[in-house]
Amino acid sequence: MPTQKPRLPPSVWLIFIGLAVVTMLGVFGNRGGADAGSTAIPYSQFQQLLDAGKVKQVTVSGNMIRGTLKEKLPDGNTSFSTLQVPADLAGTLAKHGVEYSAAPSNDALGTLLSWVVPPLLFVGIWLWASRAMMGGGGRGGLGGLGGGLFSVGRSRAKLITAETGIQTTFDDVAGVDEAKAELHEIVDFLKRPEEFGRLGAHIPRGILLVGPPGTGKTLLARAIAGEAGVPFFSTNGAEFVEMFVGVGAARVRDLFEQARGSAPCIIFIDELDALGRARGASPITGQDEKEQTLNQLLAEMDGFDRSVAIVVLAATNRPEILDPALLRAGRFDRQVLVDRPDKKGRVDILKIHLKRMKLADDVKIEDVAALTPGFTGADLANLANEAAVVATRRGGDSVSMDDFTRAIERIVAGLEKKSRVLIPNERRIVAYHEMGHALVALAIPGSDPVQKVSIIPRGIGALGYTMQRPVDDRFLMSRQELENRMTVLLGGRAAEMILGDDISTGAADDLAKATDIARGIVMRFGMDEHLGPVAWDTEQANFLHDQPGAFWQQRRYSDETAHEIDQAVRAHVEAARARAVSILQANREALDEGATALLAHETLGADDLPKVKQMAA
Ligand code: ADP
Ligand code: MG
Ligand code: ZN
């Protein structure tokens, strides 16, 4: 979005000057004390008329006297006004036959000004500040003035239609096939609502694109705008964040109002976290304002009925801070993961960004992709550009592989600081670790099937991941299942041990989870033979916050029991590790084979995993 210097539009200045002039006129116009339809007369004349008995009635306010005469003045008026001259002075003046009259004192003018100027100043400052906060730009709601004064509560979403068109299409996005497929479906839905409605399916209401920065979420949204062929309201969560209570909410209302007017359409809210932050999570900014805005959004999403074809699309790279209410059914209940691309994805993305570049013959896109694990789409776009810069600087007439290598080195140095790119030995360890989880899960009958294994760093912190899809929702778990789960969690560390070099910090998260399960077995579920069916754990989950009990809660068992609990927990974790190690030892070849495949392809689906021997407990 182009950022404009906050500046008052000329019309606002005009209004200012106008107000000032009107004020002045008011002040000075009153000088003679005349009103329309009445004649201002000198005070001496008034006294003469009074003496002559020609005055019918007077009204005195301050030193202003208004009244009517029994006969007409020379100009045809019967009403008059005059300003009183102090009586003793008037007497003296009358004695000498002087014509006398009074004028409003300068004091009065000063008083008036002091009443008028400060409010004007305040209005000015307020106008300026609200302009500055809105950062200029946007649609001026009501002509020029609208920008500041009356359109604060208007949504500043950009409307993109077929005519104002966006050139981005799905062909400009690569490497995120699942997300693309999902969004294709939405586009189809919007294009032919009758066809989908035929079987009673209704259009999803909210879709949330989730993924690390630079993976193409905004790009995907633009592609939808380009392809859907329906109006597309594009806005940013930050545009709803304001200092004044109610402004953000008013904008949300306005946005949905507009959208309803042009359904079927898409509303896109980029960086949803700016507005959808969990209530009560940010102590600094205006609490009320944030909550009102969020509540308004929730209300609007609940409000429009299913027959109105409005799809709300949003993007965030911090789903964890979103208010849970946003993710509930009927709101953003469809979440589309836009993840870092694997090797094949990177090849496709590079093809897009290298399309317009002159490449030397020695450049193989596959090789560039192989050198850039962990890169996002934005990193790759940056890489293409950087390589061209390097080539230009050395005066070459095409971009060579050497330029790419140099550009990669430069970018990697930056990314390594953010720990998103692994050195080769780390990749090997991560590959064994993840394959360890996967094979243990495969080898234990009845555990959740492995869906995907990857050594592409995901989110923040995790270096790779193994995705298991639960077969169905579980409310109860048997002890055997808990132990199976622990064993899978320890599969990573077990694989590292089998690989033999050393063990790594990569298992920290797994160990924490496994230990939690072990504590549950021993302390909460009473499943440990030795400690018996006693609930040692006195924690009471808070039903709203689901947080562990308060820290001041007392331990209700003896020191000996504490000791036994610690030993039992350790024994359970140790048992799981021993089991994982023996499973992997029995499947050593599969482990090597799988890790090698993982290093080569970075991501493996369920069908690509090596066969393992099943191991009953
Ligand atoms: P996000 O919104 O996820 O942070 P963007 O959509 O803003 O990321 O991506 C920034 C730029 O990086 C895009 O304009 C595009 O040039 C490039 N890019 C990112 N992801 C992809 C992708 N999957 N395919 C092609 N280009 C991409
Ligand atoms: Mg973005
Ligand atoms: Zn792990």
XYZ file of C-alpha atoms and ligand atoms in Angstrom:
646
model
C 0.000 0.000 0.000
C 1.421 3.388 -0.881
C 2.008 5.388 2.250
C 1.132 9.039 2.055
C 2.330 11.808 4.299
C -0.505 12.752 6.600
C -1.786 15.956 5.044
C -5.045 17.821 5.239
C -6.922 17.948 1.982
C -7.492 21.523 0.734
C -11.207 21.309 1.451
C -10.553 20.898 5.161
C -8.499 24.060 5.152
C -11.324 25.803 3.299
C -13.761 24.813 5.979
C -11.380 26.086 8.602
C -11.004 29.456 7.002
C -14.722 29.594 6.414
C -15.445 28.956 10.082
C -12.964 31.610 11.099
C -14.465 34.194 8.733
C -17.989 33.469 9.906
C -16.852 33.904 13.480
C -15.187 37.219 12.720
C -18.211 38.457 10.818
C -20.372 37.497 13.715
C -18.186 39.424 16.102
C -17.699 42.539 14.014
C -21.125 42.501 12.473
C -22.535 43.010 15.912
C -20.623 46.253 16.353
C -23.458 48.578 15.646
C -25.758 46.468 17.712
C -28.115 46.270 14.740
C -30.318 43.312 13.874
C -32.109 42.764 10.629
C -35.400 44.651 10.574
C -34.358 47.107 13.236
C -32.395 50.314 13.000
C -29.327 51.066 15.046
C -29.686 54.538 16.453
C -27.335 56.649 18.553
C -28.049 56.577 22.244
C -28.653 60.343 22.180
C -31.418 59.894 19.655
C -32.898 57.189 21.838
C -32.964 59.596 24.769
C -34.579 62.284 22.655
C -37.232 59.820 21.466
C -37.725 58.735 25.037
C -38.118 62.334 26.180
C -40.588 62.945 23.366
C -42.645 59.939 24.575
C -42.277 58.102 21.292
C -40.905 54.843 22.715
C -43.510 52.125 23.083
C -41.472 49.258 24.633
C -37.859 48.347 25.383
C -35.888 45.220 26.228
C -32.594 45.725 28.018
C -29.883 43.084 27.972
C -26.544 44.169 29.354
C -25.889 47.563 27.830
C -27.915 46.734 24.737
C -31.357 48.235 24.495
C -33.842 46.967 21.907
C -37.302 48.327 21.482
C -40.155 49.512 19.301
C -41.390 53.029 18.627
C -44.905 54.348 18.352
C -44.071 55.828 14.955
C -41.801 54.937 12.088
C -38.191 56.009 11.823
C -37.102 57.727 8.605
C -36.120 54.345 7.104
C -39.516 52.831 7.789
C -38.584 50.640 10.756
C -40.387 50.881 14.046
C -37.937 48.699 15.944
C -34.582 50.002 16.969
C -31.547 49.062 18.953
C -28.925 51.055 20.689
C -26.047 50.626 23.077
C -26.315 52.380 26.358
C -23.906 55.185 27.278
C -23.215 55.466 31.035
C -25.921 57.685 32.525
C -23.770 60.418 34.107
C -21.746 60.802 30.946
C -24.920 60.803 28.882
C -26.293 63.580 31.059
C -23.223 65.750 30.523
C -23.179 65.009 26.825
C -26.855 65.878 26.495
C -26.305 69.158 28.249
C -23.799 70.135 25.558
C -26.010 68.969 22.708
C -23.529 66.294 21.560
C -24.778 63.281 19.644
C -23.586 60.225 21.525
C -23.665 56.483 20.993
C -21.838 53.437 22.338
C -19.956 50.661 20.598
C -19.305 47.126 21.834
C -16.118 47.268 23.868
C -12.978 45.485 22.618
C -13.287 43.390 25.727
C -16.414 41.875 24.344
C -14.574 41.038 21.136
C -11.742 39.501 23.121
C -14.137 37.423 25.136
C -15.836 36.208 22.022
C -12.554 35.297 20.402
C -11.399 33.459 23.486
C -14.552 31.397 23.235
C -14.211 30.641 19.585
C -10.501 30.149 18.944
C -9.619 27.305 21.345
C -12.357 24.971 20.107
C -11.270 25.726 16.574
C -7.735 24.831 17.524
C -8.890 21.591 19.099
C -10.907 20.609 16.088
C -7.865 21.353 13.965
C -5.561 19.223 16.040
C -8.071 16.415 16.122
C -8.492 16.494 12.375
C -4.787 16.450 11.891
C -4.264 13.617 14.353
C -6.963 11.437 12.897
C -5.534 12.005 9.441
C -2.093 11.141 10.673
C -3.302 7.966 12.341
C -5.074 6.802 9.282
C -1.945 7.365 7.299
C -3.715 9.230 4.525
C -4.660 7.206 1.486
C -7.740 5.086 1.198
C -11.052 6.002 -0.246
C -12.174 9.438 0.813
C -15.600 8.657 2.176
C -17.350 11.975 1.556
C -15.253 13.801 -0.942
C -12.168 15.459 0.400
C -13.393 16.111 3.888
C -14.402 12.510 4.333
C -10.810 11.447 4.658
C -10.519 12.769 8.168
C -13.727 13.739 9.771
C -16.571 11.551 8.683
C -14.994 8.401 7.327
C -13.104 7.318 10.419
C -15.610 4.548 10.881
C -15.592 3.478 7.264
C -13.801 0.416 6.109
C -10.852 1.176 3.941
C -10.827 -2.158 2.203
C -9.645 -2.044 -1.359
C -12.251 -3.356 -3.735
C -10.833 -5.409 -6.539
C -13.227 -6.353 -9.309
C -12.834 -7.877 -12.731
C -12.395 -4.401 -14.162
C -9.899 -2.969 -11.672
C -8.354 -6.396 -12.077
C -5.352 -8.059 -10.611
C -3.071 -9.975 -12.897
C -1.987 -12.579 -10.357
C -3.254 -16.090 -11.034
C -2.758 -19.473 -9.435
C 0.028 -20.054 -11.947
C 2.109 -17.465 -10.096
C 1.993 -19.533 -6.935
C 3.899 -22.794 -6.680
C 5.006 -25.298 -4.094
C 1.880 -25.078 -1.978
C -0.282 -27.547 -3.843
C -2.582 -28.507 -1.001
C -3.438 -24.904 -0.256
C -3.976 -24.252 -3.941
C -6.309 -27.212 -4.307
C -8.331 -26.085 -1.331
C -8.659 -22.550 -2.628
C -9.479 -23.737 -6.131
C -12.487 -25.386 -4.634
C -13.614 -22.100 -3.098
C -13.236 -20.327 -6.421
C -15.318 -23.021 -8.096
C -17.910 -22.622 -5.425
C -18.169 -18.892 -5.958
C -18.327 -19.265 -9.702
C -21.063 -21.860 -9.711
C -22.905 -21.735 -6.417
C -25.952 -23.555 -7.850
C -23.948 -26.614 -8.714
C -22.592 -27.033 -5.213
C -25.902 -26.074 -3.679
C -27.532 -28.903 -5.609
C -26.650 -31.423 -2.928
C -27.132 -29.031 -0.072
C -23.474 -28.219 0.405
C -22.936 -24.716 1.573
C -20.021 -22.509 0.997
C -17.410 -22.418 3.751
C -17.622 -19.158 5.613
C -14.132 -18.527 6.854
C -10.820 -19.810 5.569
C -7.635 -19.110 7.416
C -4.310 -19.324 5.610
C -1.707 -20.265 8.173
C 2.026 -20.430 7.609
C 5.409 -18.864 8.232
C 6.125 -15.418 6.753
C 7.018 -15.355 3.084
C 5.375 -18.614 2.061
C 2.911 -16.927 -0.260
C -0.254 -16.362 1.775
C -0.813 -12.853 0.505
C 0.145 -14.015 -2.966
C -2.470 -16.784 -2.826
C -5.105 -14.287 -1.818
C -4.196 -12.080 -4.746
C -4.434 -15.092 -7.023
C -7.940 -15.775 -5.764
C -8.836 -12.164 -6.398
C -7.537 -12.585 -9.922
C -9.330 -15.857 -10.586
C -12.571 -15.848 -8.692
C -14.303 -13.369 -10.960
C -16.240 -11.925 -8.021
C -15.623 -8.697 -6.094
C -12.747 -9.025 -3.678
C -12.407 -6.759 -0.662
C -8.803 -6.650 0.377
C -7.878 -5.304 3.775
C -5.326 -5.682 6.526
C -5.958 -6.506 10.163
C -3.919 -3.476 11.162
C -6.435 -1.179 9.479
C -8.932 -2.018 12.183
C -6.630 -1.158 15.019
C -7.349 2.323 16.271
C -7.001 4.345 19.383
C -10.596 5.454 19.552
C -13.013 2.973 20.990
C -15.572 1.858 18.480
C -13.768 2.944 15.353
C -12.434 -0.502 14.496
C -15.825 -2.069 15.120
C -17.487 0.534 12.915
C -15.059 -0.316 10.146
C -15.772 -4.024 10.429
C -19.499 -3.286 10.237
C -19.007 -1.070 7.217
C -16.873 -3.672 5.470
C -19.483 -6.391 5.835
C -22.198 -3.953 4.862
C -20.419 -3.251 1.591
C -19.716 -6.930 1.049
C -23.352 -7.891 1.526
C -24.192 -5.359 -1.120
C -21.996 -7.073 -3.671
C -22.321 -10.776 -2.814
C -21.140 -13.207 -4.032
C -17.790 -11.844 -3.001
C -14.668 -12.462 -0.972
C -13.398 -10.489 1.994
C -9.689 -10.861 2.598
C -8.153 -9.825 5.918
C -4.372 -10.076 5.810
C -2.426 -10.338 9.079
C -5.537 -11.285 10.982
C -3.559 -11.519 14.224
C -3.416 -7.733 14.443
C -7.121 -7.683 15.078
C -7.883 -11.190 16.219
C -5.451 -11.359 19.113
C -6.913 -13.271 22.017
C -8.960 -11.010 24.222
C -7.152 -9.848 27.276
C -3.786 -10.831 25.840
C -2.277 -7.440 25.196
C -1.893 -5.230 28.208
C -0.641 -2.173 26.367
C -3.061 -1.094 23.705
C -6.653 -0.106 24.157
C -8.294 -3.181 25.559
C -11.856 -2.096 24.927
C -11.193 -1.074 21.382
C -9.578 -4.396 20.484
C -12.351 -6.384 22.076
C -15.075 -4.393 20.426
C -13.480 -4.825 17.040
C -13.043 -8.554 17.522
C -16.562 -8.964 18.861
C -17.919 -7.102 15.890
C -16.056 -9.421 13.540
C -17.408 -12.462 15.355
C -20.903 -11.038 15.221
C -20.649 -10.267 11.523
C -19.349 -13.738 10.716
C -22.205 -15.305 12.626
C -24.612 -12.833 11.173
C -24.652 -13.253 7.444
C -26.807 -16.169 6.581
C -25.632 -19.169 4.680
C -27.420 -18.237 1.506
C -25.352 -15.083 1.103
C -22.227 -16.099 -0.745
C -19.580 -14.220 1.176
C -16.317 -15.977 1.928
C -14.037 -14.482 4.517
C -10.443 -15.301 3.779
C -7.746 -14.394 6.271
C -4.026 -14.939 6.635
C -1.781 -15.120 9.659
C 1.617 -16.389 10.622
C 0.733 -16.491 14.295
C -2.332 -18.699 14.648
C -1.434 -19.440 18.245
C -2.276 -15.951 19.448
C -5.659 -15.802 17.755
C -8.710 -15.678 19.930
C -10.103 -19.211 20.151
C -13.562 -17.876 19.377
C -12.378 -16.992 15.883
C -11.525 -20.602 15.122
C -14.833 -22.055 16.198
C -17.207 -23.738 13.799
C -18.932 -21.339 11.460
C -16.122 -18.823 11.587
C -12.572 -19.586 10.464
C -13.114 -23.292 10.776
C -11.188 -24.169 7.639
C -7.515 -23.737 8.117
C -5.203 -24.095 5.188
C -1.567 -24.701 5.906
C 0.762 -22.743 3.643
C 4.078 -24.297 4.498
C 7.672 -23.947 3.399
C 8.105 -25.682 0.058
C 9.927 -28.973 -0.334
C 12.498 -29.522 -3.043
C 10.029 -30.046 -5.840
C 8.070 -27.040 -4.680
C 11.210 -24.941 -4.691
C 11.950 -25.994 -8.253
C 8.493 -24.816 -9.298
C 8.790 -21.543 -7.432
C 12.230 -20.876 -8.901
C 10.846 -21.518 -12.369
C 8.325 -18.753 -11.792
C 10.866 -16.263 -10.565
C 13.549 -17.121 -13.110
C 11.157 -16.928 -16.033
C 12.193 -13.478 -17.078
C 15.895 -13.877 -16.327
C 18.696 -14.728 -18.711
C 20.335 -17.854 -17.341
C 23.696 -19.298 -18.309
C 23.721 -22.868 -19.620
C 25.326 -24.249 -16.488
C 22.358 -23.279 -14.294
C 20.213 -26.234 -13.309
C 17.167 -25.207 -11.351
C 17.161 -28.591 -9.581
C 20.634 -27.879 -8.237
C 19.621 -24.453 -6.982
C 16.615 -26.027 -5.282
C 18.838 -28.676 -3.697
C 21.009 -25.955 -2.209
C 18.154 -24.096 -0.594
C 16.351 -26.304 1.929
C 14.240 -24.257 4.321
C 13.862 -21.331 1.944
C 10.391 -19.866 1.621
C 8.891 -18.558 -1.603
C 9.897 -15.043 -0.604
C 13.470 -16.198 0.097
C 13.596 -17.782 -3.356
C 12.256 -14.654 -5.032
C 14.906 -12.748 -3.146
C 17.530 -15.273 -4.246
C 16.619 -14.899 -7.925
C 16.949 -11.168 -7.620
C 20.168 -11.330 -5.639
C 21.766 -13.654 -8.211
C 20.856 -11.220 -10.979
C 22.407 -8.410 -8.952
C 25.618 -10.390 -8.467
C 25.757 -11.172 -12.191
C 25.154 -7.557 -13.130
C 27.826 -6.338 -10.784
C 30.479 -8.559 -12.293
C 29.401 -7.384 -15.749
C 28.205 -10.776 -16.986
C 25.628 -11.076 -19.734
C 23.728 -13.944 -18.102
C 23.269 -15.315 -14.601
C 25.549 -18.269 -13.941
C 25.501 -21.044 -11.359
C 28.347 -19.288 -9.643
C 26.192 -16.205 -9.170
C 23.532 -18.364 -7.595
C 25.980 -19.995 -5.219
C 27.222 -16.620 -4.144
C 23.713 -15.267 -3.672
C 22.733 -18.356 -1.692
C 25.706 -17.909 0.608
C 24.719 -14.351 1.240
C 21.096 -15.166 1.994
C 21.886 -18.248 4.045
C 24.147 -16.204 6.295
C 21.136 -14.077 7.095
C 18.766 -16.984 7.503
C 21.091 -19.041 9.677
C 20.766 -16.389 12.314
C 17.075 -17.096 12.283
C 17.963 -20.819 12.421
C 15.936 -21.729 9.393
C 18.648 -23.326 7.338
C 20.427 -26.463 8.464
C 24.011 -27.404 7.845
C 24.393 -30.861 6.206
C 25.210 -32.786 9.376
C 22.201 -31.287 11.134
C 20.002 -32.313 8.251
C 21.197 -35.891 8.596
C 20.428 -35.944 12.307
C 17.007 -34.411 11.737
C 16.296 -36.949 8.985
C 17.094 -39.887 11.281
C 15.183 -38.300 14.117
C 12.010 -37.794 12.122
C 12.297 -41.180 10.431
C 12.646 -42.670 13.912
C 9.267 -41.225 14.938
C 7.681 -42.396 11.721
C 8.999 -45.972 11.793
C 8.135 -46.509 15.434
C 4.624 -45.303 14.692
C 4.423 -47.665 11.724
C 5.743 -50.605 13.707
C 3.284 -50.340 16.574
C -0.023 -51.853 15.583
C -2.984 -49.604 16.230
C -1.135 -46.330 16.478
C -2.273 -43.392 14.379
C -1.153 -43.740 10.757
C 1.750 -41.592 9.644
C 0.655 -39.072 7.087
C 3.736 -37.120 6.273
C 7.340 -36.887 7.369
C 9.403 -33.833 6.626
C 12.719 -32.246 7.393
C 11.523 -28.833 6.282
C 11.580 -26.617 9.322
C 8.082 -25.814 10.313
C 6.824 -22.842 12.229
C 9.219 -21.589 14.829
C 11.570 -23.987 16.575
C 10.756 -27.352 15.064
C 13.407 -28.569 12.653
C 11.275 -31.214 11.055
C 8.028 -32.935 11.740
C 6.164 -36.184 11.570
C 2.466 -35.875 11.082
C 0.152 -38.539 12.376
C -3.497 -38.335 11.629
C -5.701 -39.605 14.428
C -8.149 -42.194 13.160
C -10.964 -40.689 15.145
C -11.627 -38.360 18.029
C -10.609 -39.840 21.312
C -12.117 -39.190 24.675
C -10.689 -42.146 26.497
C -7.270 -43.647 26.123
C -6.077 -46.955 27.402
C -2.819 -47.356 29.200
C -1.453 -49.248 26.221
C -2.258 -46.339 23.946
C -0.567 -43.861 26.245
C 2.527 -46.020 26.255
C 2.440 -46.341 22.487
C 2.284 -42.606 22.198
C 5.277 -42.193 24.484
C 7.206 -44.725 22.452
C 6.539 -42.825 19.229
C 7.640 -39.600 20.928
C 10.894 -41.233 21.956
C 11.428 -42.684 18.485
C 13.293 -39.536 17.497
C 15.822 -39.698 20.267
C 16.113 -43.477 19.816
C 16.997 -43.038 16.142
C 19.670 -40.498 17.037
C 21.115 -42.999 19.500
C 21.166 -45.721 16.873
C 22.815 -43.376 14.368
C 25.446 -43.366 17.049
C 27.286 -40.082 16.678
C 25.776 -38.212 19.529
C 22.368 -37.180 20.750
C 20.942 -33.747 20.056
C 18.779 -31.060 21.588
C 16.208 -31.728 18.890
C 14.335 -34.114 21.153
C 13.616 -31.598 23.908
C 10.021 -31.074 22.929
C 9.380 -34.804 22.486
C 10.820 -35.520 25.912
C 8.667 -32.879 27.562
C 5.559 -34.360 26.003
C 6.529 -37.940 26.882
C 7.259 -36.929 30.456
C 3.846 -35.279 30.695
C 2.206 -38.498 29.612
C 4.272 -40.484 32.119
C 3.249 -38.123 34.912
C -0.344 -38.567 33.875
C -0.029 -42.360 34.001
C 1.473 -42.247 37.455
C -0.216 -39.295 39.126
C -3.547 -38.674 37.503
C -4.805 -41.877 35.967
C -3.586 -44.224 38.701
C -2.134 -46.615 36.138
C 1.175 -47.380 37.805
C 1.204 -50.829 39.477
C 3.366 -49.788 42.352
C 1.821 -46.436 43.230
C -1.656 -47.767 42.740
C -4.935 -46.186 41.738
C -4.400 -43.053 43.761
C -4.812 -39.573 42.328
C -1.610 -38.052 43.591
C -2.077 -35.108 41.420
C -4.244 -32.496 43.101
C -4.246 -30.092 40.217
C -7.670 -28.940 39.223
C -7.943 -27.824 35.689
C -9.667 -24.500 35.457
C -12.560 -25.202 33.215
C -12.279 -21.977 31.300
C -8.571 -21.595 30.986
C -7.450 -25.175 31.086
C -4.400 -24.124 32.967
C -2.640 -26.192 35.571
C -3.462 -25.405 39.145
C -2.071 -22.467 40.991
C 1.491 -22.606 42.172
C 0.569 -22.274 45.795
C -1.338 -25.506 45.709
C -0.100 -27.843 48.347
C 1.434 -31.185 47.719
C -0.683 -33.755 49.452
C 1.748 -36.615 49.731
C 4.844 -37.411 51.702
C 8.427 -36.953 50.626
C 8.767 -40.711 50.227
C 5.850 -40.762 47.822
C 7.353 -37.843 45.930
C 10.496 -39.861 45.524
C 8.569 -42.891 44.341
C 6.613 -40.793 41.871
C 9.797 -39.418 40.369
C 11.201 -42.896 40.000
C 8.027 -44.248 38.470
C 7.829 -41.411 35.954
C 11.411 -42.003 34.971
C 10.838 -45.750 34.650
C 7.908 -45.184 32.280
C 9.911 -42.851 30.036
C 12.892 -45.196 30.092
C 10.695 -48.130 29.141
C 9.323 -46.216 26.200
C 12.810 -45.356 25.040
C 14.002 -48.949 25.345
C 11.023 -50.082 23.325
C 11.620 -47.460 20.646
C 15.280 -48.409 20.422
C 14.493 -52.098 20.042
C 11.872 -51.378 17.372
C 14.359 -49.320 15.396
C 17.159 -51.819 15.867
C 14.927 -54.484 14.391
C 14.284 -52.100 11.486
C 17.750 -50.731 11.049
C 17.750 -51.048 7.265
C 14.414 -49.370 6.927
C 15.707 -46.536 9.108
C 18.742 -45.930 6.901
C 16.704 -46.261 3.762
C 14.014 -43.908 5.020
C 16.486 -41.301 6.267
C 18.281 -41.339 2.920
C 15.019 -40.884 1.067
C 14.082 -38.072 3.424
C 17.401 -36.303 2.800
C 16.822 -36.551 -0.917
C 13.160 -35.534 -1.057
C 12.755 -33.638 2.203
C 9.131 -34.661 2.489
C 7.703 -38.163 2.286
C 4.060 -39.146 2.143
C 2.591 -42.288 3.682
C 3.211 -44.291 0.519
C 6.891 -43.371 0.279
C 7.827 -44.777 3.684
C 9.850 -47.996 3.892
C 8.222 -51.226 5.039
C 8.731 -52.100 8.700
C 8.303 -55.179 10.851
C 5.275 -54.854 13.096
C 6.110 -55.109 16.756
C 3.425 -55.866 19.277
C 3.927 -54.481 22.752
P 3.268 -14.117 3.104
O 2.047 -13.304 2.894
O 2.997 -15.571 3.281
O 4.150 -13.614 4.191
P 3.850 -13.223 0.466
O 2.661 -13.777 -0.218
O 3.788 -11.776 0.783
O 4.152 -14.044 1.771
O 5.134 -13.535 -0.407
C 6.074 -12.569 -0.727
C 6.637 -12.801 -2.109
O 7.391 -13.999 -2.162
C 5.579 -12.964 -3.163
O 5.198 -11.744 -3.684
C 6.267 -13.839 -4.208
O 7.080 -13.074 -5.057
C 7.167 -14.695 -3.372
N 6.529 -15.968 -3.046
C 6.189 -16.401 -1.815
N 5.639 -17.622 -1.848
C 5.598 -17.985 -3.136
C 5.125 -19.160 -3.821
N 4.588 -20.193 -3.153
N 5.236 -19.191 -5.163
C 5.781 -18.157 -5.841
N 6.241 -17.040 -5.260
C 6.172 -16.939 -3.920
Mg 1.523 -11.601 3.891
Zn 11.023 -35.325 17.521
